[in-house]
C-alpha atoms as a printed R data frame, in Angstrom:
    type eleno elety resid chain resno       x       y        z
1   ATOM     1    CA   UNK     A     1  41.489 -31.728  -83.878
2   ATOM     2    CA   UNK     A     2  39.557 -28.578  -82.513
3   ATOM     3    CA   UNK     A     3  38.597 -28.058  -85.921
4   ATOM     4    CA   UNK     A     4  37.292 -31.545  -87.128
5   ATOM     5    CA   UNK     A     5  35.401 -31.803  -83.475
6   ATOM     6    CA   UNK     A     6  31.892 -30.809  -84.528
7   ATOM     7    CA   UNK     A     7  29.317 -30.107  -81.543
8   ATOM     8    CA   UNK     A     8  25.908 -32.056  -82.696
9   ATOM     9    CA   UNK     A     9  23.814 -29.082  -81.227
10  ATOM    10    CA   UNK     A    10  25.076 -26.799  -83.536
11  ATOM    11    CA   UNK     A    11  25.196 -29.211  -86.777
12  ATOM    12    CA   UNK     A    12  21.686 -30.202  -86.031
13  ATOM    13    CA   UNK     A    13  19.206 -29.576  -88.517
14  ATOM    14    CA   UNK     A    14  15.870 -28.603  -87.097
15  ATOM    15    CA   UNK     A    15  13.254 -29.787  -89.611
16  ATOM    16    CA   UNK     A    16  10.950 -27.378  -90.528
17  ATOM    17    CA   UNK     A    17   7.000 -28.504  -90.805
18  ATOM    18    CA   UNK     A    18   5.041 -27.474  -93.626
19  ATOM    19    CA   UNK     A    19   2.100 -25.726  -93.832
20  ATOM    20    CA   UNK     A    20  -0.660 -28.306  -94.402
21  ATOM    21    CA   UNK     A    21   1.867 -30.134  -91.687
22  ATOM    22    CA   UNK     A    22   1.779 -26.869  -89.331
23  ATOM    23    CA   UNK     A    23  -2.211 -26.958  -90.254
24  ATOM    24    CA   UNK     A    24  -2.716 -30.382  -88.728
25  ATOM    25    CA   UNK     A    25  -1.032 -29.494  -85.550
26  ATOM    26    CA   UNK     A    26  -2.739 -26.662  -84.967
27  ATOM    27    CA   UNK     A    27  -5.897 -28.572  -85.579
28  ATOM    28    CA   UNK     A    28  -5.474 -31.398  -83.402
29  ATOM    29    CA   UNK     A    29  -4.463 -28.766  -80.389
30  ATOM    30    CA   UNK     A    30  -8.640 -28.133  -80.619
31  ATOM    31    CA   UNK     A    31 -10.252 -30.447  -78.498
32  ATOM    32    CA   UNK     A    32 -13.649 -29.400  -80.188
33  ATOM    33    CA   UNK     A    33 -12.337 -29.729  -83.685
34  ATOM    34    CA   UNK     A    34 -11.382 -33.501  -83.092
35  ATOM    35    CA   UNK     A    35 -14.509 -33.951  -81.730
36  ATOM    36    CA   UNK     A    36 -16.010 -32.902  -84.695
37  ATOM    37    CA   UNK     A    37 -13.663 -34.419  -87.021
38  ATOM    38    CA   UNK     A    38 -14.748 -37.745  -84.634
39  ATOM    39    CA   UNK     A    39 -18.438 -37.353  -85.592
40  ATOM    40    CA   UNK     A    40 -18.070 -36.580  -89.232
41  ATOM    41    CA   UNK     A    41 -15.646 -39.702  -89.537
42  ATOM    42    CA   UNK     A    42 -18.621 -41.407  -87.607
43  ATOM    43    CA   UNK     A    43 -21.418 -40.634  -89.914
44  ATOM    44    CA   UNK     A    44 -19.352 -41.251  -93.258
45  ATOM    45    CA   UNK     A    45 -18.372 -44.938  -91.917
46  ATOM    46    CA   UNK     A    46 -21.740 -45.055  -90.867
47  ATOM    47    CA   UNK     A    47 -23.039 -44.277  -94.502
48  ATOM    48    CA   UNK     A    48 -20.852 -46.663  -95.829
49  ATOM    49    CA   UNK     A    49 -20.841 -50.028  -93.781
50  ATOM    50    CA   UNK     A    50 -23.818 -48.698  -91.901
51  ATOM    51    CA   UNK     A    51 -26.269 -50.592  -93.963
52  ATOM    52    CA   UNK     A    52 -24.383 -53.775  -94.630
53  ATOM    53    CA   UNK     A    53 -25.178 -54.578  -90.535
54  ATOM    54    CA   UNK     A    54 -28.532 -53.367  -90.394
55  ATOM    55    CA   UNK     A    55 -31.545 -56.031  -90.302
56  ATOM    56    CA   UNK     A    56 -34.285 -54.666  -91.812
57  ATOM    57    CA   UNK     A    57 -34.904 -53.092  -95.392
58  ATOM    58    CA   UNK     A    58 -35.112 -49.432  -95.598
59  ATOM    59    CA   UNK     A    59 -38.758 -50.031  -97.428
60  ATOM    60    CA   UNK     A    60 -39.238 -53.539  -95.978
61  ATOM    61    CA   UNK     A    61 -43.055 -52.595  -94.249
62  ATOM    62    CA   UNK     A    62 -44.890 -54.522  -91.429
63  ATOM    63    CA   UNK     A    63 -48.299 -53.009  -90.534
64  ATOM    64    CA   UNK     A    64 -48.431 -55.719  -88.029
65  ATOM    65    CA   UNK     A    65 -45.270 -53.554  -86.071
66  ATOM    66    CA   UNK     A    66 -46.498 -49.999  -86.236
67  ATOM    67    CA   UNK     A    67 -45.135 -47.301  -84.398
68  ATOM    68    CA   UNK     A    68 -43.313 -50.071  -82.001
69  ATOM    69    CA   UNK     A    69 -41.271 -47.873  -79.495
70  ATOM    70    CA   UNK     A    70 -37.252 -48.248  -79.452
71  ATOM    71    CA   UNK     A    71 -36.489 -51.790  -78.231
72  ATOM    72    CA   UNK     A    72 -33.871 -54.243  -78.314
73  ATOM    73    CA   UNK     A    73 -35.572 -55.334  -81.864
74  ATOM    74    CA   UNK     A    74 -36.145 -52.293  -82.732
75  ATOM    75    CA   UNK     A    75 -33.495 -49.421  -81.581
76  ATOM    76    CA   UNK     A    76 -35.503 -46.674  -83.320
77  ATOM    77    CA   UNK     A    77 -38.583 -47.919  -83.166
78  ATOM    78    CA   UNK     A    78 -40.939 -48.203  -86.744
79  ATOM    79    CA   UNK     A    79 -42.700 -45.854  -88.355
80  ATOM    80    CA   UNK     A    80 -46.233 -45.561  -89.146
81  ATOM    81    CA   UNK     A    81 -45.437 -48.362  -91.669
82  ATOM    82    CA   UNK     A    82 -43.625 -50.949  -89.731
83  ATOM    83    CA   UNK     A    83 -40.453 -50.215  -91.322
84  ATOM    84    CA   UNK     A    84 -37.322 -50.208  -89.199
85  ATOM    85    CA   UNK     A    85 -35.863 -46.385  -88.232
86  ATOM    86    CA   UNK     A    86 -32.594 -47.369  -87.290
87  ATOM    87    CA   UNK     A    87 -32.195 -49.052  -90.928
88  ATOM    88    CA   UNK     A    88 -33.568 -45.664  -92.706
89  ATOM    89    CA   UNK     A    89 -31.632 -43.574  -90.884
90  ATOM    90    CA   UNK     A    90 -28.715 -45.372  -91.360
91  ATOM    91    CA   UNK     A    91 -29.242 -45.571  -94.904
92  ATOM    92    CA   UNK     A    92 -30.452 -41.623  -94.783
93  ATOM    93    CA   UNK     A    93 -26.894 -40.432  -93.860
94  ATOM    94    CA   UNK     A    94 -25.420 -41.746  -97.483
95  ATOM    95    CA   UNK     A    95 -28.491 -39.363  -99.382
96  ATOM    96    CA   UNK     A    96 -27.386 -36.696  -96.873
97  ATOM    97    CA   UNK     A    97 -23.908 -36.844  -96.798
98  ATOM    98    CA   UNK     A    98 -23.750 -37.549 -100.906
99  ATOM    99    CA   UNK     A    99 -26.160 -34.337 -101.297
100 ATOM   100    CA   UNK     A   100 -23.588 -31.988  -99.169
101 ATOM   101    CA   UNK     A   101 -20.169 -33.765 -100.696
102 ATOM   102    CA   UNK     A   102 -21.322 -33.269 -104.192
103 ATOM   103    CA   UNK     A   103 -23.090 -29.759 -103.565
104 ATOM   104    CA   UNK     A   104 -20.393 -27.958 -102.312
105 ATOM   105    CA   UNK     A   105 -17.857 -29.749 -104.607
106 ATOM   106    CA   UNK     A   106 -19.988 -28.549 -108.030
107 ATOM   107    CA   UNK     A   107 -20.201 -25.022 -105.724
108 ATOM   108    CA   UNK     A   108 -16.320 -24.641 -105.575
109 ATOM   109    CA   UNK     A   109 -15.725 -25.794 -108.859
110 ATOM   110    CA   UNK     A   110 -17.768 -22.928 -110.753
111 ATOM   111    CA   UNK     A   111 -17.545 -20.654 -108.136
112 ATOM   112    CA   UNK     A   112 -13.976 -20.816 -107.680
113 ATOM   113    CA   UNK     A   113 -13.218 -20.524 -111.929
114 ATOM   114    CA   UNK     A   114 -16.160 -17.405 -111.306
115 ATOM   115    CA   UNK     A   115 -13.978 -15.509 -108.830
116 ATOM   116    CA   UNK     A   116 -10.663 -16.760 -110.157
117 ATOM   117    CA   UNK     A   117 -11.663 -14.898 -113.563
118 ATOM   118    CA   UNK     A   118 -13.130 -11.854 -111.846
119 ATOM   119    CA   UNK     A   119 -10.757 -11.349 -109.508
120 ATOM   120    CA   UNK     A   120  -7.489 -11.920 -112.174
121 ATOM   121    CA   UNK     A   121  -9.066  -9.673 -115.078
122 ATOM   122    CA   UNK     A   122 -10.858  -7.551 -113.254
123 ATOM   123    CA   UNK     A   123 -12.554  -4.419 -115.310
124 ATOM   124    CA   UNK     A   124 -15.785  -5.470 -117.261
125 ATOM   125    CA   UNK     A   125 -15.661  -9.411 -116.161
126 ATOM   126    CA   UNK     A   126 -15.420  -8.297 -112.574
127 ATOM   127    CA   UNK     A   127 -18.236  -5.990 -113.449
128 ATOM   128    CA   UNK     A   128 -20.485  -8.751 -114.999
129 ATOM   129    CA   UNK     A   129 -19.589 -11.770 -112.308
130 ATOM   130    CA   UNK     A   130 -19.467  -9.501 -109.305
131 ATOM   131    CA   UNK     A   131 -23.011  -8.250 -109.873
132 ATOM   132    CA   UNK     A   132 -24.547 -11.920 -110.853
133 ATOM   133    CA   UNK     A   133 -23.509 -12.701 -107.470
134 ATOM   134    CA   UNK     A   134 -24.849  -9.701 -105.878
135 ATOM   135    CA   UNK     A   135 -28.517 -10.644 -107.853
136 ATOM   136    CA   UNK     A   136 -27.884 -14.075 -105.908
137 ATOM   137    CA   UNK     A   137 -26.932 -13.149 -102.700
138 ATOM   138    CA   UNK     A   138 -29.745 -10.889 -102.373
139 ATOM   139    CA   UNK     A   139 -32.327 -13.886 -101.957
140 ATOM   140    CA   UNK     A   140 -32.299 -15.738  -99.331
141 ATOM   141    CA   UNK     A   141 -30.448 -18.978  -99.748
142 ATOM   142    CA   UNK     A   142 -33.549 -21.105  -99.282
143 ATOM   143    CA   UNK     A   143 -35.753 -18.929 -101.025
144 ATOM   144    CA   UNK     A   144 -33.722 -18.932 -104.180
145 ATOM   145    CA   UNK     A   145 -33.325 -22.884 -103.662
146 ATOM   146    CA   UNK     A   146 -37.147 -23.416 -103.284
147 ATOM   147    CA   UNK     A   147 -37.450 -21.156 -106.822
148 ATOM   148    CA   UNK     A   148 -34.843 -23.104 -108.995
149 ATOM   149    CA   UNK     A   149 -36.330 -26.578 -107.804
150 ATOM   150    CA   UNK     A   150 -39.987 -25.206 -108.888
151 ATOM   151    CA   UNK     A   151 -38.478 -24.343 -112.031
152 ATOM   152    CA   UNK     A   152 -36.579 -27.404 -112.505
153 ATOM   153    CA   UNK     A   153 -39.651 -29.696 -110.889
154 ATOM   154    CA   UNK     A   154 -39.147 -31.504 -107.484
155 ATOM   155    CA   UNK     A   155 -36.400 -34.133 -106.929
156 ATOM   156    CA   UNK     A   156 -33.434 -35.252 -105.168
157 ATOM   157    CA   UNK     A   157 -31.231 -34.692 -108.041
158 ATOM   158    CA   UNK     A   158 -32.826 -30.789 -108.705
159 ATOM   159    CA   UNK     A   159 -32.452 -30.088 -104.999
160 ATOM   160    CA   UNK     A   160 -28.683 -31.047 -105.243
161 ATOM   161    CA   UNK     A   161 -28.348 -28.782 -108.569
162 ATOM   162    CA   UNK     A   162 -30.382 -25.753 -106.603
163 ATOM   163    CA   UNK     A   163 -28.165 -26.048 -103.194
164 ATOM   164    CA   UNK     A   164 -24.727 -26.533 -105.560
165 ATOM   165    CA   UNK     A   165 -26.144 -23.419 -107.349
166 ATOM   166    CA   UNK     A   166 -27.205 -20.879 -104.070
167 ATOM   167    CA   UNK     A   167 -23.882 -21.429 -102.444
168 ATOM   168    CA   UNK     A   168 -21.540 -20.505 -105.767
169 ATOM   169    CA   UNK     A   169 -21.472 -17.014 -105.056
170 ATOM   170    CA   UNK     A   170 -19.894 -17.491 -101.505
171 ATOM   171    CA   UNK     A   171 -16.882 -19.358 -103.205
172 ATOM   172    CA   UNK     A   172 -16.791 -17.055 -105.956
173 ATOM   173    CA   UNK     A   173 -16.695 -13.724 -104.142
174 ATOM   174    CA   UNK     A   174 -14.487 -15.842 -101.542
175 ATOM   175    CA   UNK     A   175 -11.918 -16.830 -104.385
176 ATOM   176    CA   UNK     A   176 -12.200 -13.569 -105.696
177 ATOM   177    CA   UNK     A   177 -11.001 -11.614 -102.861
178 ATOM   178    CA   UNK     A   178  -8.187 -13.700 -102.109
179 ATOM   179    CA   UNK     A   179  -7.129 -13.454 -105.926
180 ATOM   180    CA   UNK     A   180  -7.346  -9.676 -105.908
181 ATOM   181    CA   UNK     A   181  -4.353 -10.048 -102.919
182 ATOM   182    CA   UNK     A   182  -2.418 -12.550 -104.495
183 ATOM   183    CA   UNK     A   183  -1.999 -11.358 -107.859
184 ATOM   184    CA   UNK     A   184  -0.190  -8.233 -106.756
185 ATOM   185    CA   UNK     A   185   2.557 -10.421 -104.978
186 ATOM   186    CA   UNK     A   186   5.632 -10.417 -106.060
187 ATOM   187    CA   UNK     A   187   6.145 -13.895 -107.017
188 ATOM   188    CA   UNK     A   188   2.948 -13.568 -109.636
189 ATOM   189    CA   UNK     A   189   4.416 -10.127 -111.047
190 ATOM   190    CA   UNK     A   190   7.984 -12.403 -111.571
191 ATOM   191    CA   UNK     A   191   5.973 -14.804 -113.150
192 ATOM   192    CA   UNK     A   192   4.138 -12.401 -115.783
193 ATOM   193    CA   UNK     A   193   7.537 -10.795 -116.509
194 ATOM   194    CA   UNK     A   194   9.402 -14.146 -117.586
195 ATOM   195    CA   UNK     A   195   6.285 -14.094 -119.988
196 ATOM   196    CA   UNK     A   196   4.609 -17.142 -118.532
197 ATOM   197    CA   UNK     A   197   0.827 -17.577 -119.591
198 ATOM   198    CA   UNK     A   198  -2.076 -16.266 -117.744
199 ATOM   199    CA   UNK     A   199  -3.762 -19.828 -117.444
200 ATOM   200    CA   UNK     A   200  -0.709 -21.462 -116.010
201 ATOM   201    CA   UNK     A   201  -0.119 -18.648 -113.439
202 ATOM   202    CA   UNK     A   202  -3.890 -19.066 -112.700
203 ATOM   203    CA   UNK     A   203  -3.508 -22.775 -111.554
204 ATOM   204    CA   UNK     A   204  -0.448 -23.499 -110.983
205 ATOM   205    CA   UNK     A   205   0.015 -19.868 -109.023
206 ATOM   206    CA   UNK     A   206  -3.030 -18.272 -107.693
207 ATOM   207    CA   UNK     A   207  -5.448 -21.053 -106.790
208 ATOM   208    CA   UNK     A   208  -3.440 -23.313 -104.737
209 ATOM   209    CA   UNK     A   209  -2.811 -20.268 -102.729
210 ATOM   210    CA   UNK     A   210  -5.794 -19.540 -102.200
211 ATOM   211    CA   UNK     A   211  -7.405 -22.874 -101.626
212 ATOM   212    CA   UNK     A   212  -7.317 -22.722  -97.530
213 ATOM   213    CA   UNK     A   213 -10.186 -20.235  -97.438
214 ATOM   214    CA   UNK     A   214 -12.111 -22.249  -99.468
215 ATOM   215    CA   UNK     A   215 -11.195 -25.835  -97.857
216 ATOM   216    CA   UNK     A   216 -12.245 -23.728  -94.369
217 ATOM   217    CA   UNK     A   217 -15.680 -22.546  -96.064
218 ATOM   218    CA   UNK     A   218 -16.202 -25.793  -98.130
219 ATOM   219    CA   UNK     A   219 -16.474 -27.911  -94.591
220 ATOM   220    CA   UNK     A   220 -19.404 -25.235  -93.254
221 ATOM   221    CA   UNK     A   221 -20.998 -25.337  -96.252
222 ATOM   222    CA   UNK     A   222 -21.717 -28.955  -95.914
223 ATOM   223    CA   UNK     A   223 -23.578 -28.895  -92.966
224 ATOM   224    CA   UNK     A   224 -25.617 -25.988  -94.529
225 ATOM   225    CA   UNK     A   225 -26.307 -27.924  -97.557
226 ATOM   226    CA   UNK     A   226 -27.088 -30.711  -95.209
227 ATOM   227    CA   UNK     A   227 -29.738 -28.669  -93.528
228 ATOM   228    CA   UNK     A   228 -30.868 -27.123  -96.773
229 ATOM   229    CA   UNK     A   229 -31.644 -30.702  -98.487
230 ATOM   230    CA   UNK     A   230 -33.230 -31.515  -95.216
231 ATOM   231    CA   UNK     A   231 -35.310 -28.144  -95.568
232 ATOM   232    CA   UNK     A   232 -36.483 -29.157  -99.416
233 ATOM   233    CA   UNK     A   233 -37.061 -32.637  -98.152
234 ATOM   234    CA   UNK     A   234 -39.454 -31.532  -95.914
235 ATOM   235    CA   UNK     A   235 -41.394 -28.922  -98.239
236 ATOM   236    CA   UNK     A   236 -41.485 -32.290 -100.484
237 ATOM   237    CA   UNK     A   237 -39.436 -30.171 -103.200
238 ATOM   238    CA   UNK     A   238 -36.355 -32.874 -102.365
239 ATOM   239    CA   UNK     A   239 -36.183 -36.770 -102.103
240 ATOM   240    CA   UNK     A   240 -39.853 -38.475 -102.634
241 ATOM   241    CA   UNK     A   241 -41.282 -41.310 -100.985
242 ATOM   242    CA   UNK     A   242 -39.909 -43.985  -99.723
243 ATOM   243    CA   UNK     A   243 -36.823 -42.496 -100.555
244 ATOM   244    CA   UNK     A   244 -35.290 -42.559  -96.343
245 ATOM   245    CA   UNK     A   245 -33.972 -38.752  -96.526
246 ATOM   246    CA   UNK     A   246 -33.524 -37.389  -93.235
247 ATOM   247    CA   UNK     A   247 -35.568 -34.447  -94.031
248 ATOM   248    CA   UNK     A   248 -38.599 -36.363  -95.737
249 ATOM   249    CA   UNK     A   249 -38.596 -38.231  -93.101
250 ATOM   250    CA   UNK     A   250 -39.196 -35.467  -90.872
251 ATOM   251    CA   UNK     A   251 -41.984 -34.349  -92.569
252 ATOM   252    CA   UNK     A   252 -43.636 -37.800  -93.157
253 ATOM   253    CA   UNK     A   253 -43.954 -38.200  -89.209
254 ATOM   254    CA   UNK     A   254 -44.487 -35.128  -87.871
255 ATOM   255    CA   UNK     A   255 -48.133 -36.050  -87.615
256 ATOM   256    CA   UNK     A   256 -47.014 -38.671  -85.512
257 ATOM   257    CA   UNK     A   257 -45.371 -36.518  -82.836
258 ATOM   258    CA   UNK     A   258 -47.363 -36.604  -79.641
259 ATOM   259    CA   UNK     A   259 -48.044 -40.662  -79.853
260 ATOM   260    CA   UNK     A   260 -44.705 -41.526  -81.743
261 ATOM   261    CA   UNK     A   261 -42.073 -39.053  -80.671
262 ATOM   262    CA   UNK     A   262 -39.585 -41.333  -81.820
263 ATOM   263    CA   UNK     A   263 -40.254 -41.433  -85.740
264 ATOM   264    CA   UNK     A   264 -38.677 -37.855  -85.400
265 ATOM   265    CA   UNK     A   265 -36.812 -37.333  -82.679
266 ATOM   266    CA   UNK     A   266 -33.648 -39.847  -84.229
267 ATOM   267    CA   UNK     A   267 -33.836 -38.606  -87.980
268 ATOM   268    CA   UNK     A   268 -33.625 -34.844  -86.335
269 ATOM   269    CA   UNK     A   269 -31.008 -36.270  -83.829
270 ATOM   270    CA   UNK     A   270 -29.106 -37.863  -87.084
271 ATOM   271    CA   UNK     A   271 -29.194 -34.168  -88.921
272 ATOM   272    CA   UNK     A   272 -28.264 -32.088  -85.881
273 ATOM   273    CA   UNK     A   273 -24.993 -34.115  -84.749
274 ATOM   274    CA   UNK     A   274 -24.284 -34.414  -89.068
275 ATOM   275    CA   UNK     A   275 -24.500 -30.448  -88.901
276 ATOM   276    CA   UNK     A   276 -22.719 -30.297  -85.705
277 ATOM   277    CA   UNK     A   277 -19.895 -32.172  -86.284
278 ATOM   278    CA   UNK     A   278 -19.093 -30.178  -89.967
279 ATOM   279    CA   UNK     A   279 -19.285 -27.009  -87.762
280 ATOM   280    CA   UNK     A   280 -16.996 -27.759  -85.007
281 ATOM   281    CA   UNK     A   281 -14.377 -29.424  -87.911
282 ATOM   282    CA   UNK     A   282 -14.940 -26.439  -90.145
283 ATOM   283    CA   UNK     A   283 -13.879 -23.872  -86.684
284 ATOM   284    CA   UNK     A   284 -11.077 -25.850  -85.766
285 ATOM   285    CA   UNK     A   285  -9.913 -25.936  -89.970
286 ATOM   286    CA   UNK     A   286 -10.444 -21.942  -89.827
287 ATOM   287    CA   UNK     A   287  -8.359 -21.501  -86.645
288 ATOM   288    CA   UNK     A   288  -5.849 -23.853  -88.216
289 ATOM   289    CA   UNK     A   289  -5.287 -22.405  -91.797
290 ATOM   290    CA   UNK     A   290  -5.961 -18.806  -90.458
291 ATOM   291    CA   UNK     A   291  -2.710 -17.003  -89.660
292 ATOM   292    CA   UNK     A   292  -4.293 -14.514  -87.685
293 ATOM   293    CA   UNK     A   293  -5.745 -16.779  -85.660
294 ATOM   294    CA   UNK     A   294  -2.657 -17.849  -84.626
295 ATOM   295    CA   UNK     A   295  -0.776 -16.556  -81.487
């Protein structure tokens, strides 16, 4: 009977979290992360059902309203046009938000297969990729973004291509690193013994293990692409008018700022919390999916 009499403490079977599991726990431990998380969550519903509630049209004009002060008809205030603020803005933070999401997805997708390669094959491929990205990252990031959209000609669409194309090296030489690492693990030397193929240990292998750098870099570069659309937007090498980016905006009332502080103090507002809010996610995702960082 001794025998058959089973203590539940010592049957119990303690479940054992995951990492992306362990991740989140970590993550939501980080007051300022949340936070973050709680204004990027803010801005993306706002770019979505932000402009089904919003009265005015983003280009609908009234000279007859200029430069009308915040109010409870007009929470931003109007521009030099009449137009609403509160509508462009709104409307601002799906250009802005679609310009970072796609820029830094198109940046890990070539700069990841970049590193991936260099970092697997190493010798004369690491040789060629490594020092394109060296040529790259010895610009400065805006520099080389203001020379590829004056080669490509100035646009909303070329600014997207020249911010997706400055921030490939980071991925690349970030993917690469982590590859060099990995592939002299024991489970990827298994792997090439049993004979299986180079491409299947590359994706199936390598680059899910190596994807929480990236996922931790990918979430600050989106508030620097953010800023850096905003830069070419001002420069009027971006979005053209009316086109309500954040940054054109910016630039379209800044001779406005001593009598109409308003027509850029909320599109700045709208691009510093948007920036913000990426960096305190992307901290609390690094301290998360870092084991080092962890105690």
């Amino acid at each position: 009977m001794a025998d058959t009499t089973i203590n539940k403490n010592e049957v119990e079977i303690q479940k054992v979290a995951g990492p992306w599991k362990e991740a989140w726990r970590g993550f939501r431990k980080s007051k300022v992360a949340v936070v973050g998380m709680g204004i990027v969550i803010f801005f993306i519903l706002l770019a979505i059902f932000g402009p089904m509630f919003t009265l005015q049209g983003i280009n609908e004009q009234d000279l007859t309203q200029r430069f009308q002060p915040p109010s409870s008809t007009y929470w931003m205030g109007t521009d030099d046009f009449g137009r609403d603020i509160l509508s462009r803005v709104v409307y601002g933070a799906r250009i802005s938000l679609w310009v970072g999401f796609l820029a830094v997805i198109a940046s890990v997708i070539v700069g990841s297969f970049l590193g991936i390669l260099a970092g697997y094959y190493g010798r004369w491929v690491d040789t060629i990729i490594s020092r394109i990205f060296d040529i790259m990252l010895a610009f400065p990031s805006i520099l080389l973004a203001i020379a590829v959209v004056s080669v490509l000609g100035p646009s909303l669409r070329n600014a997207l291509i020249a911010i997706a194309i400055i921030n490939v090296p980071n991925f690349g030489r970030l993917i690469r690193s982590k590859v060099l690492s990995i592939k002299e693990d024991e489970y990827i030397m298994s792997a090439k013994a049993i004979g299986m193929k180079d491409n299947r240990i590359l994706f199936s292998h390598i680059l899910p293990n190596s994807m929480a750098p990236v996922i931790v870099q990918g979430t600050l570069a989106i508030a620097t692409a953010i800023i850096e659309a905003a830069a070419l937007g001002f420069l009027g090498l971006g979005a053209s008018a009316p086109t309500p980016e954040w940054g054109k905006m910016l630039a379209d009332s800044r001779s406005f700022l001593t009598n109409a502080p308003w027509t850029m103090i909320f599109p700045g507002a709208a691009i510093m919390l948007t920036v913000l809010g990426f960096n305190l996610m992307g901290d609390g995702l690094r301290d998360a999916l870092d084991p080092r960082m962890k105690s």
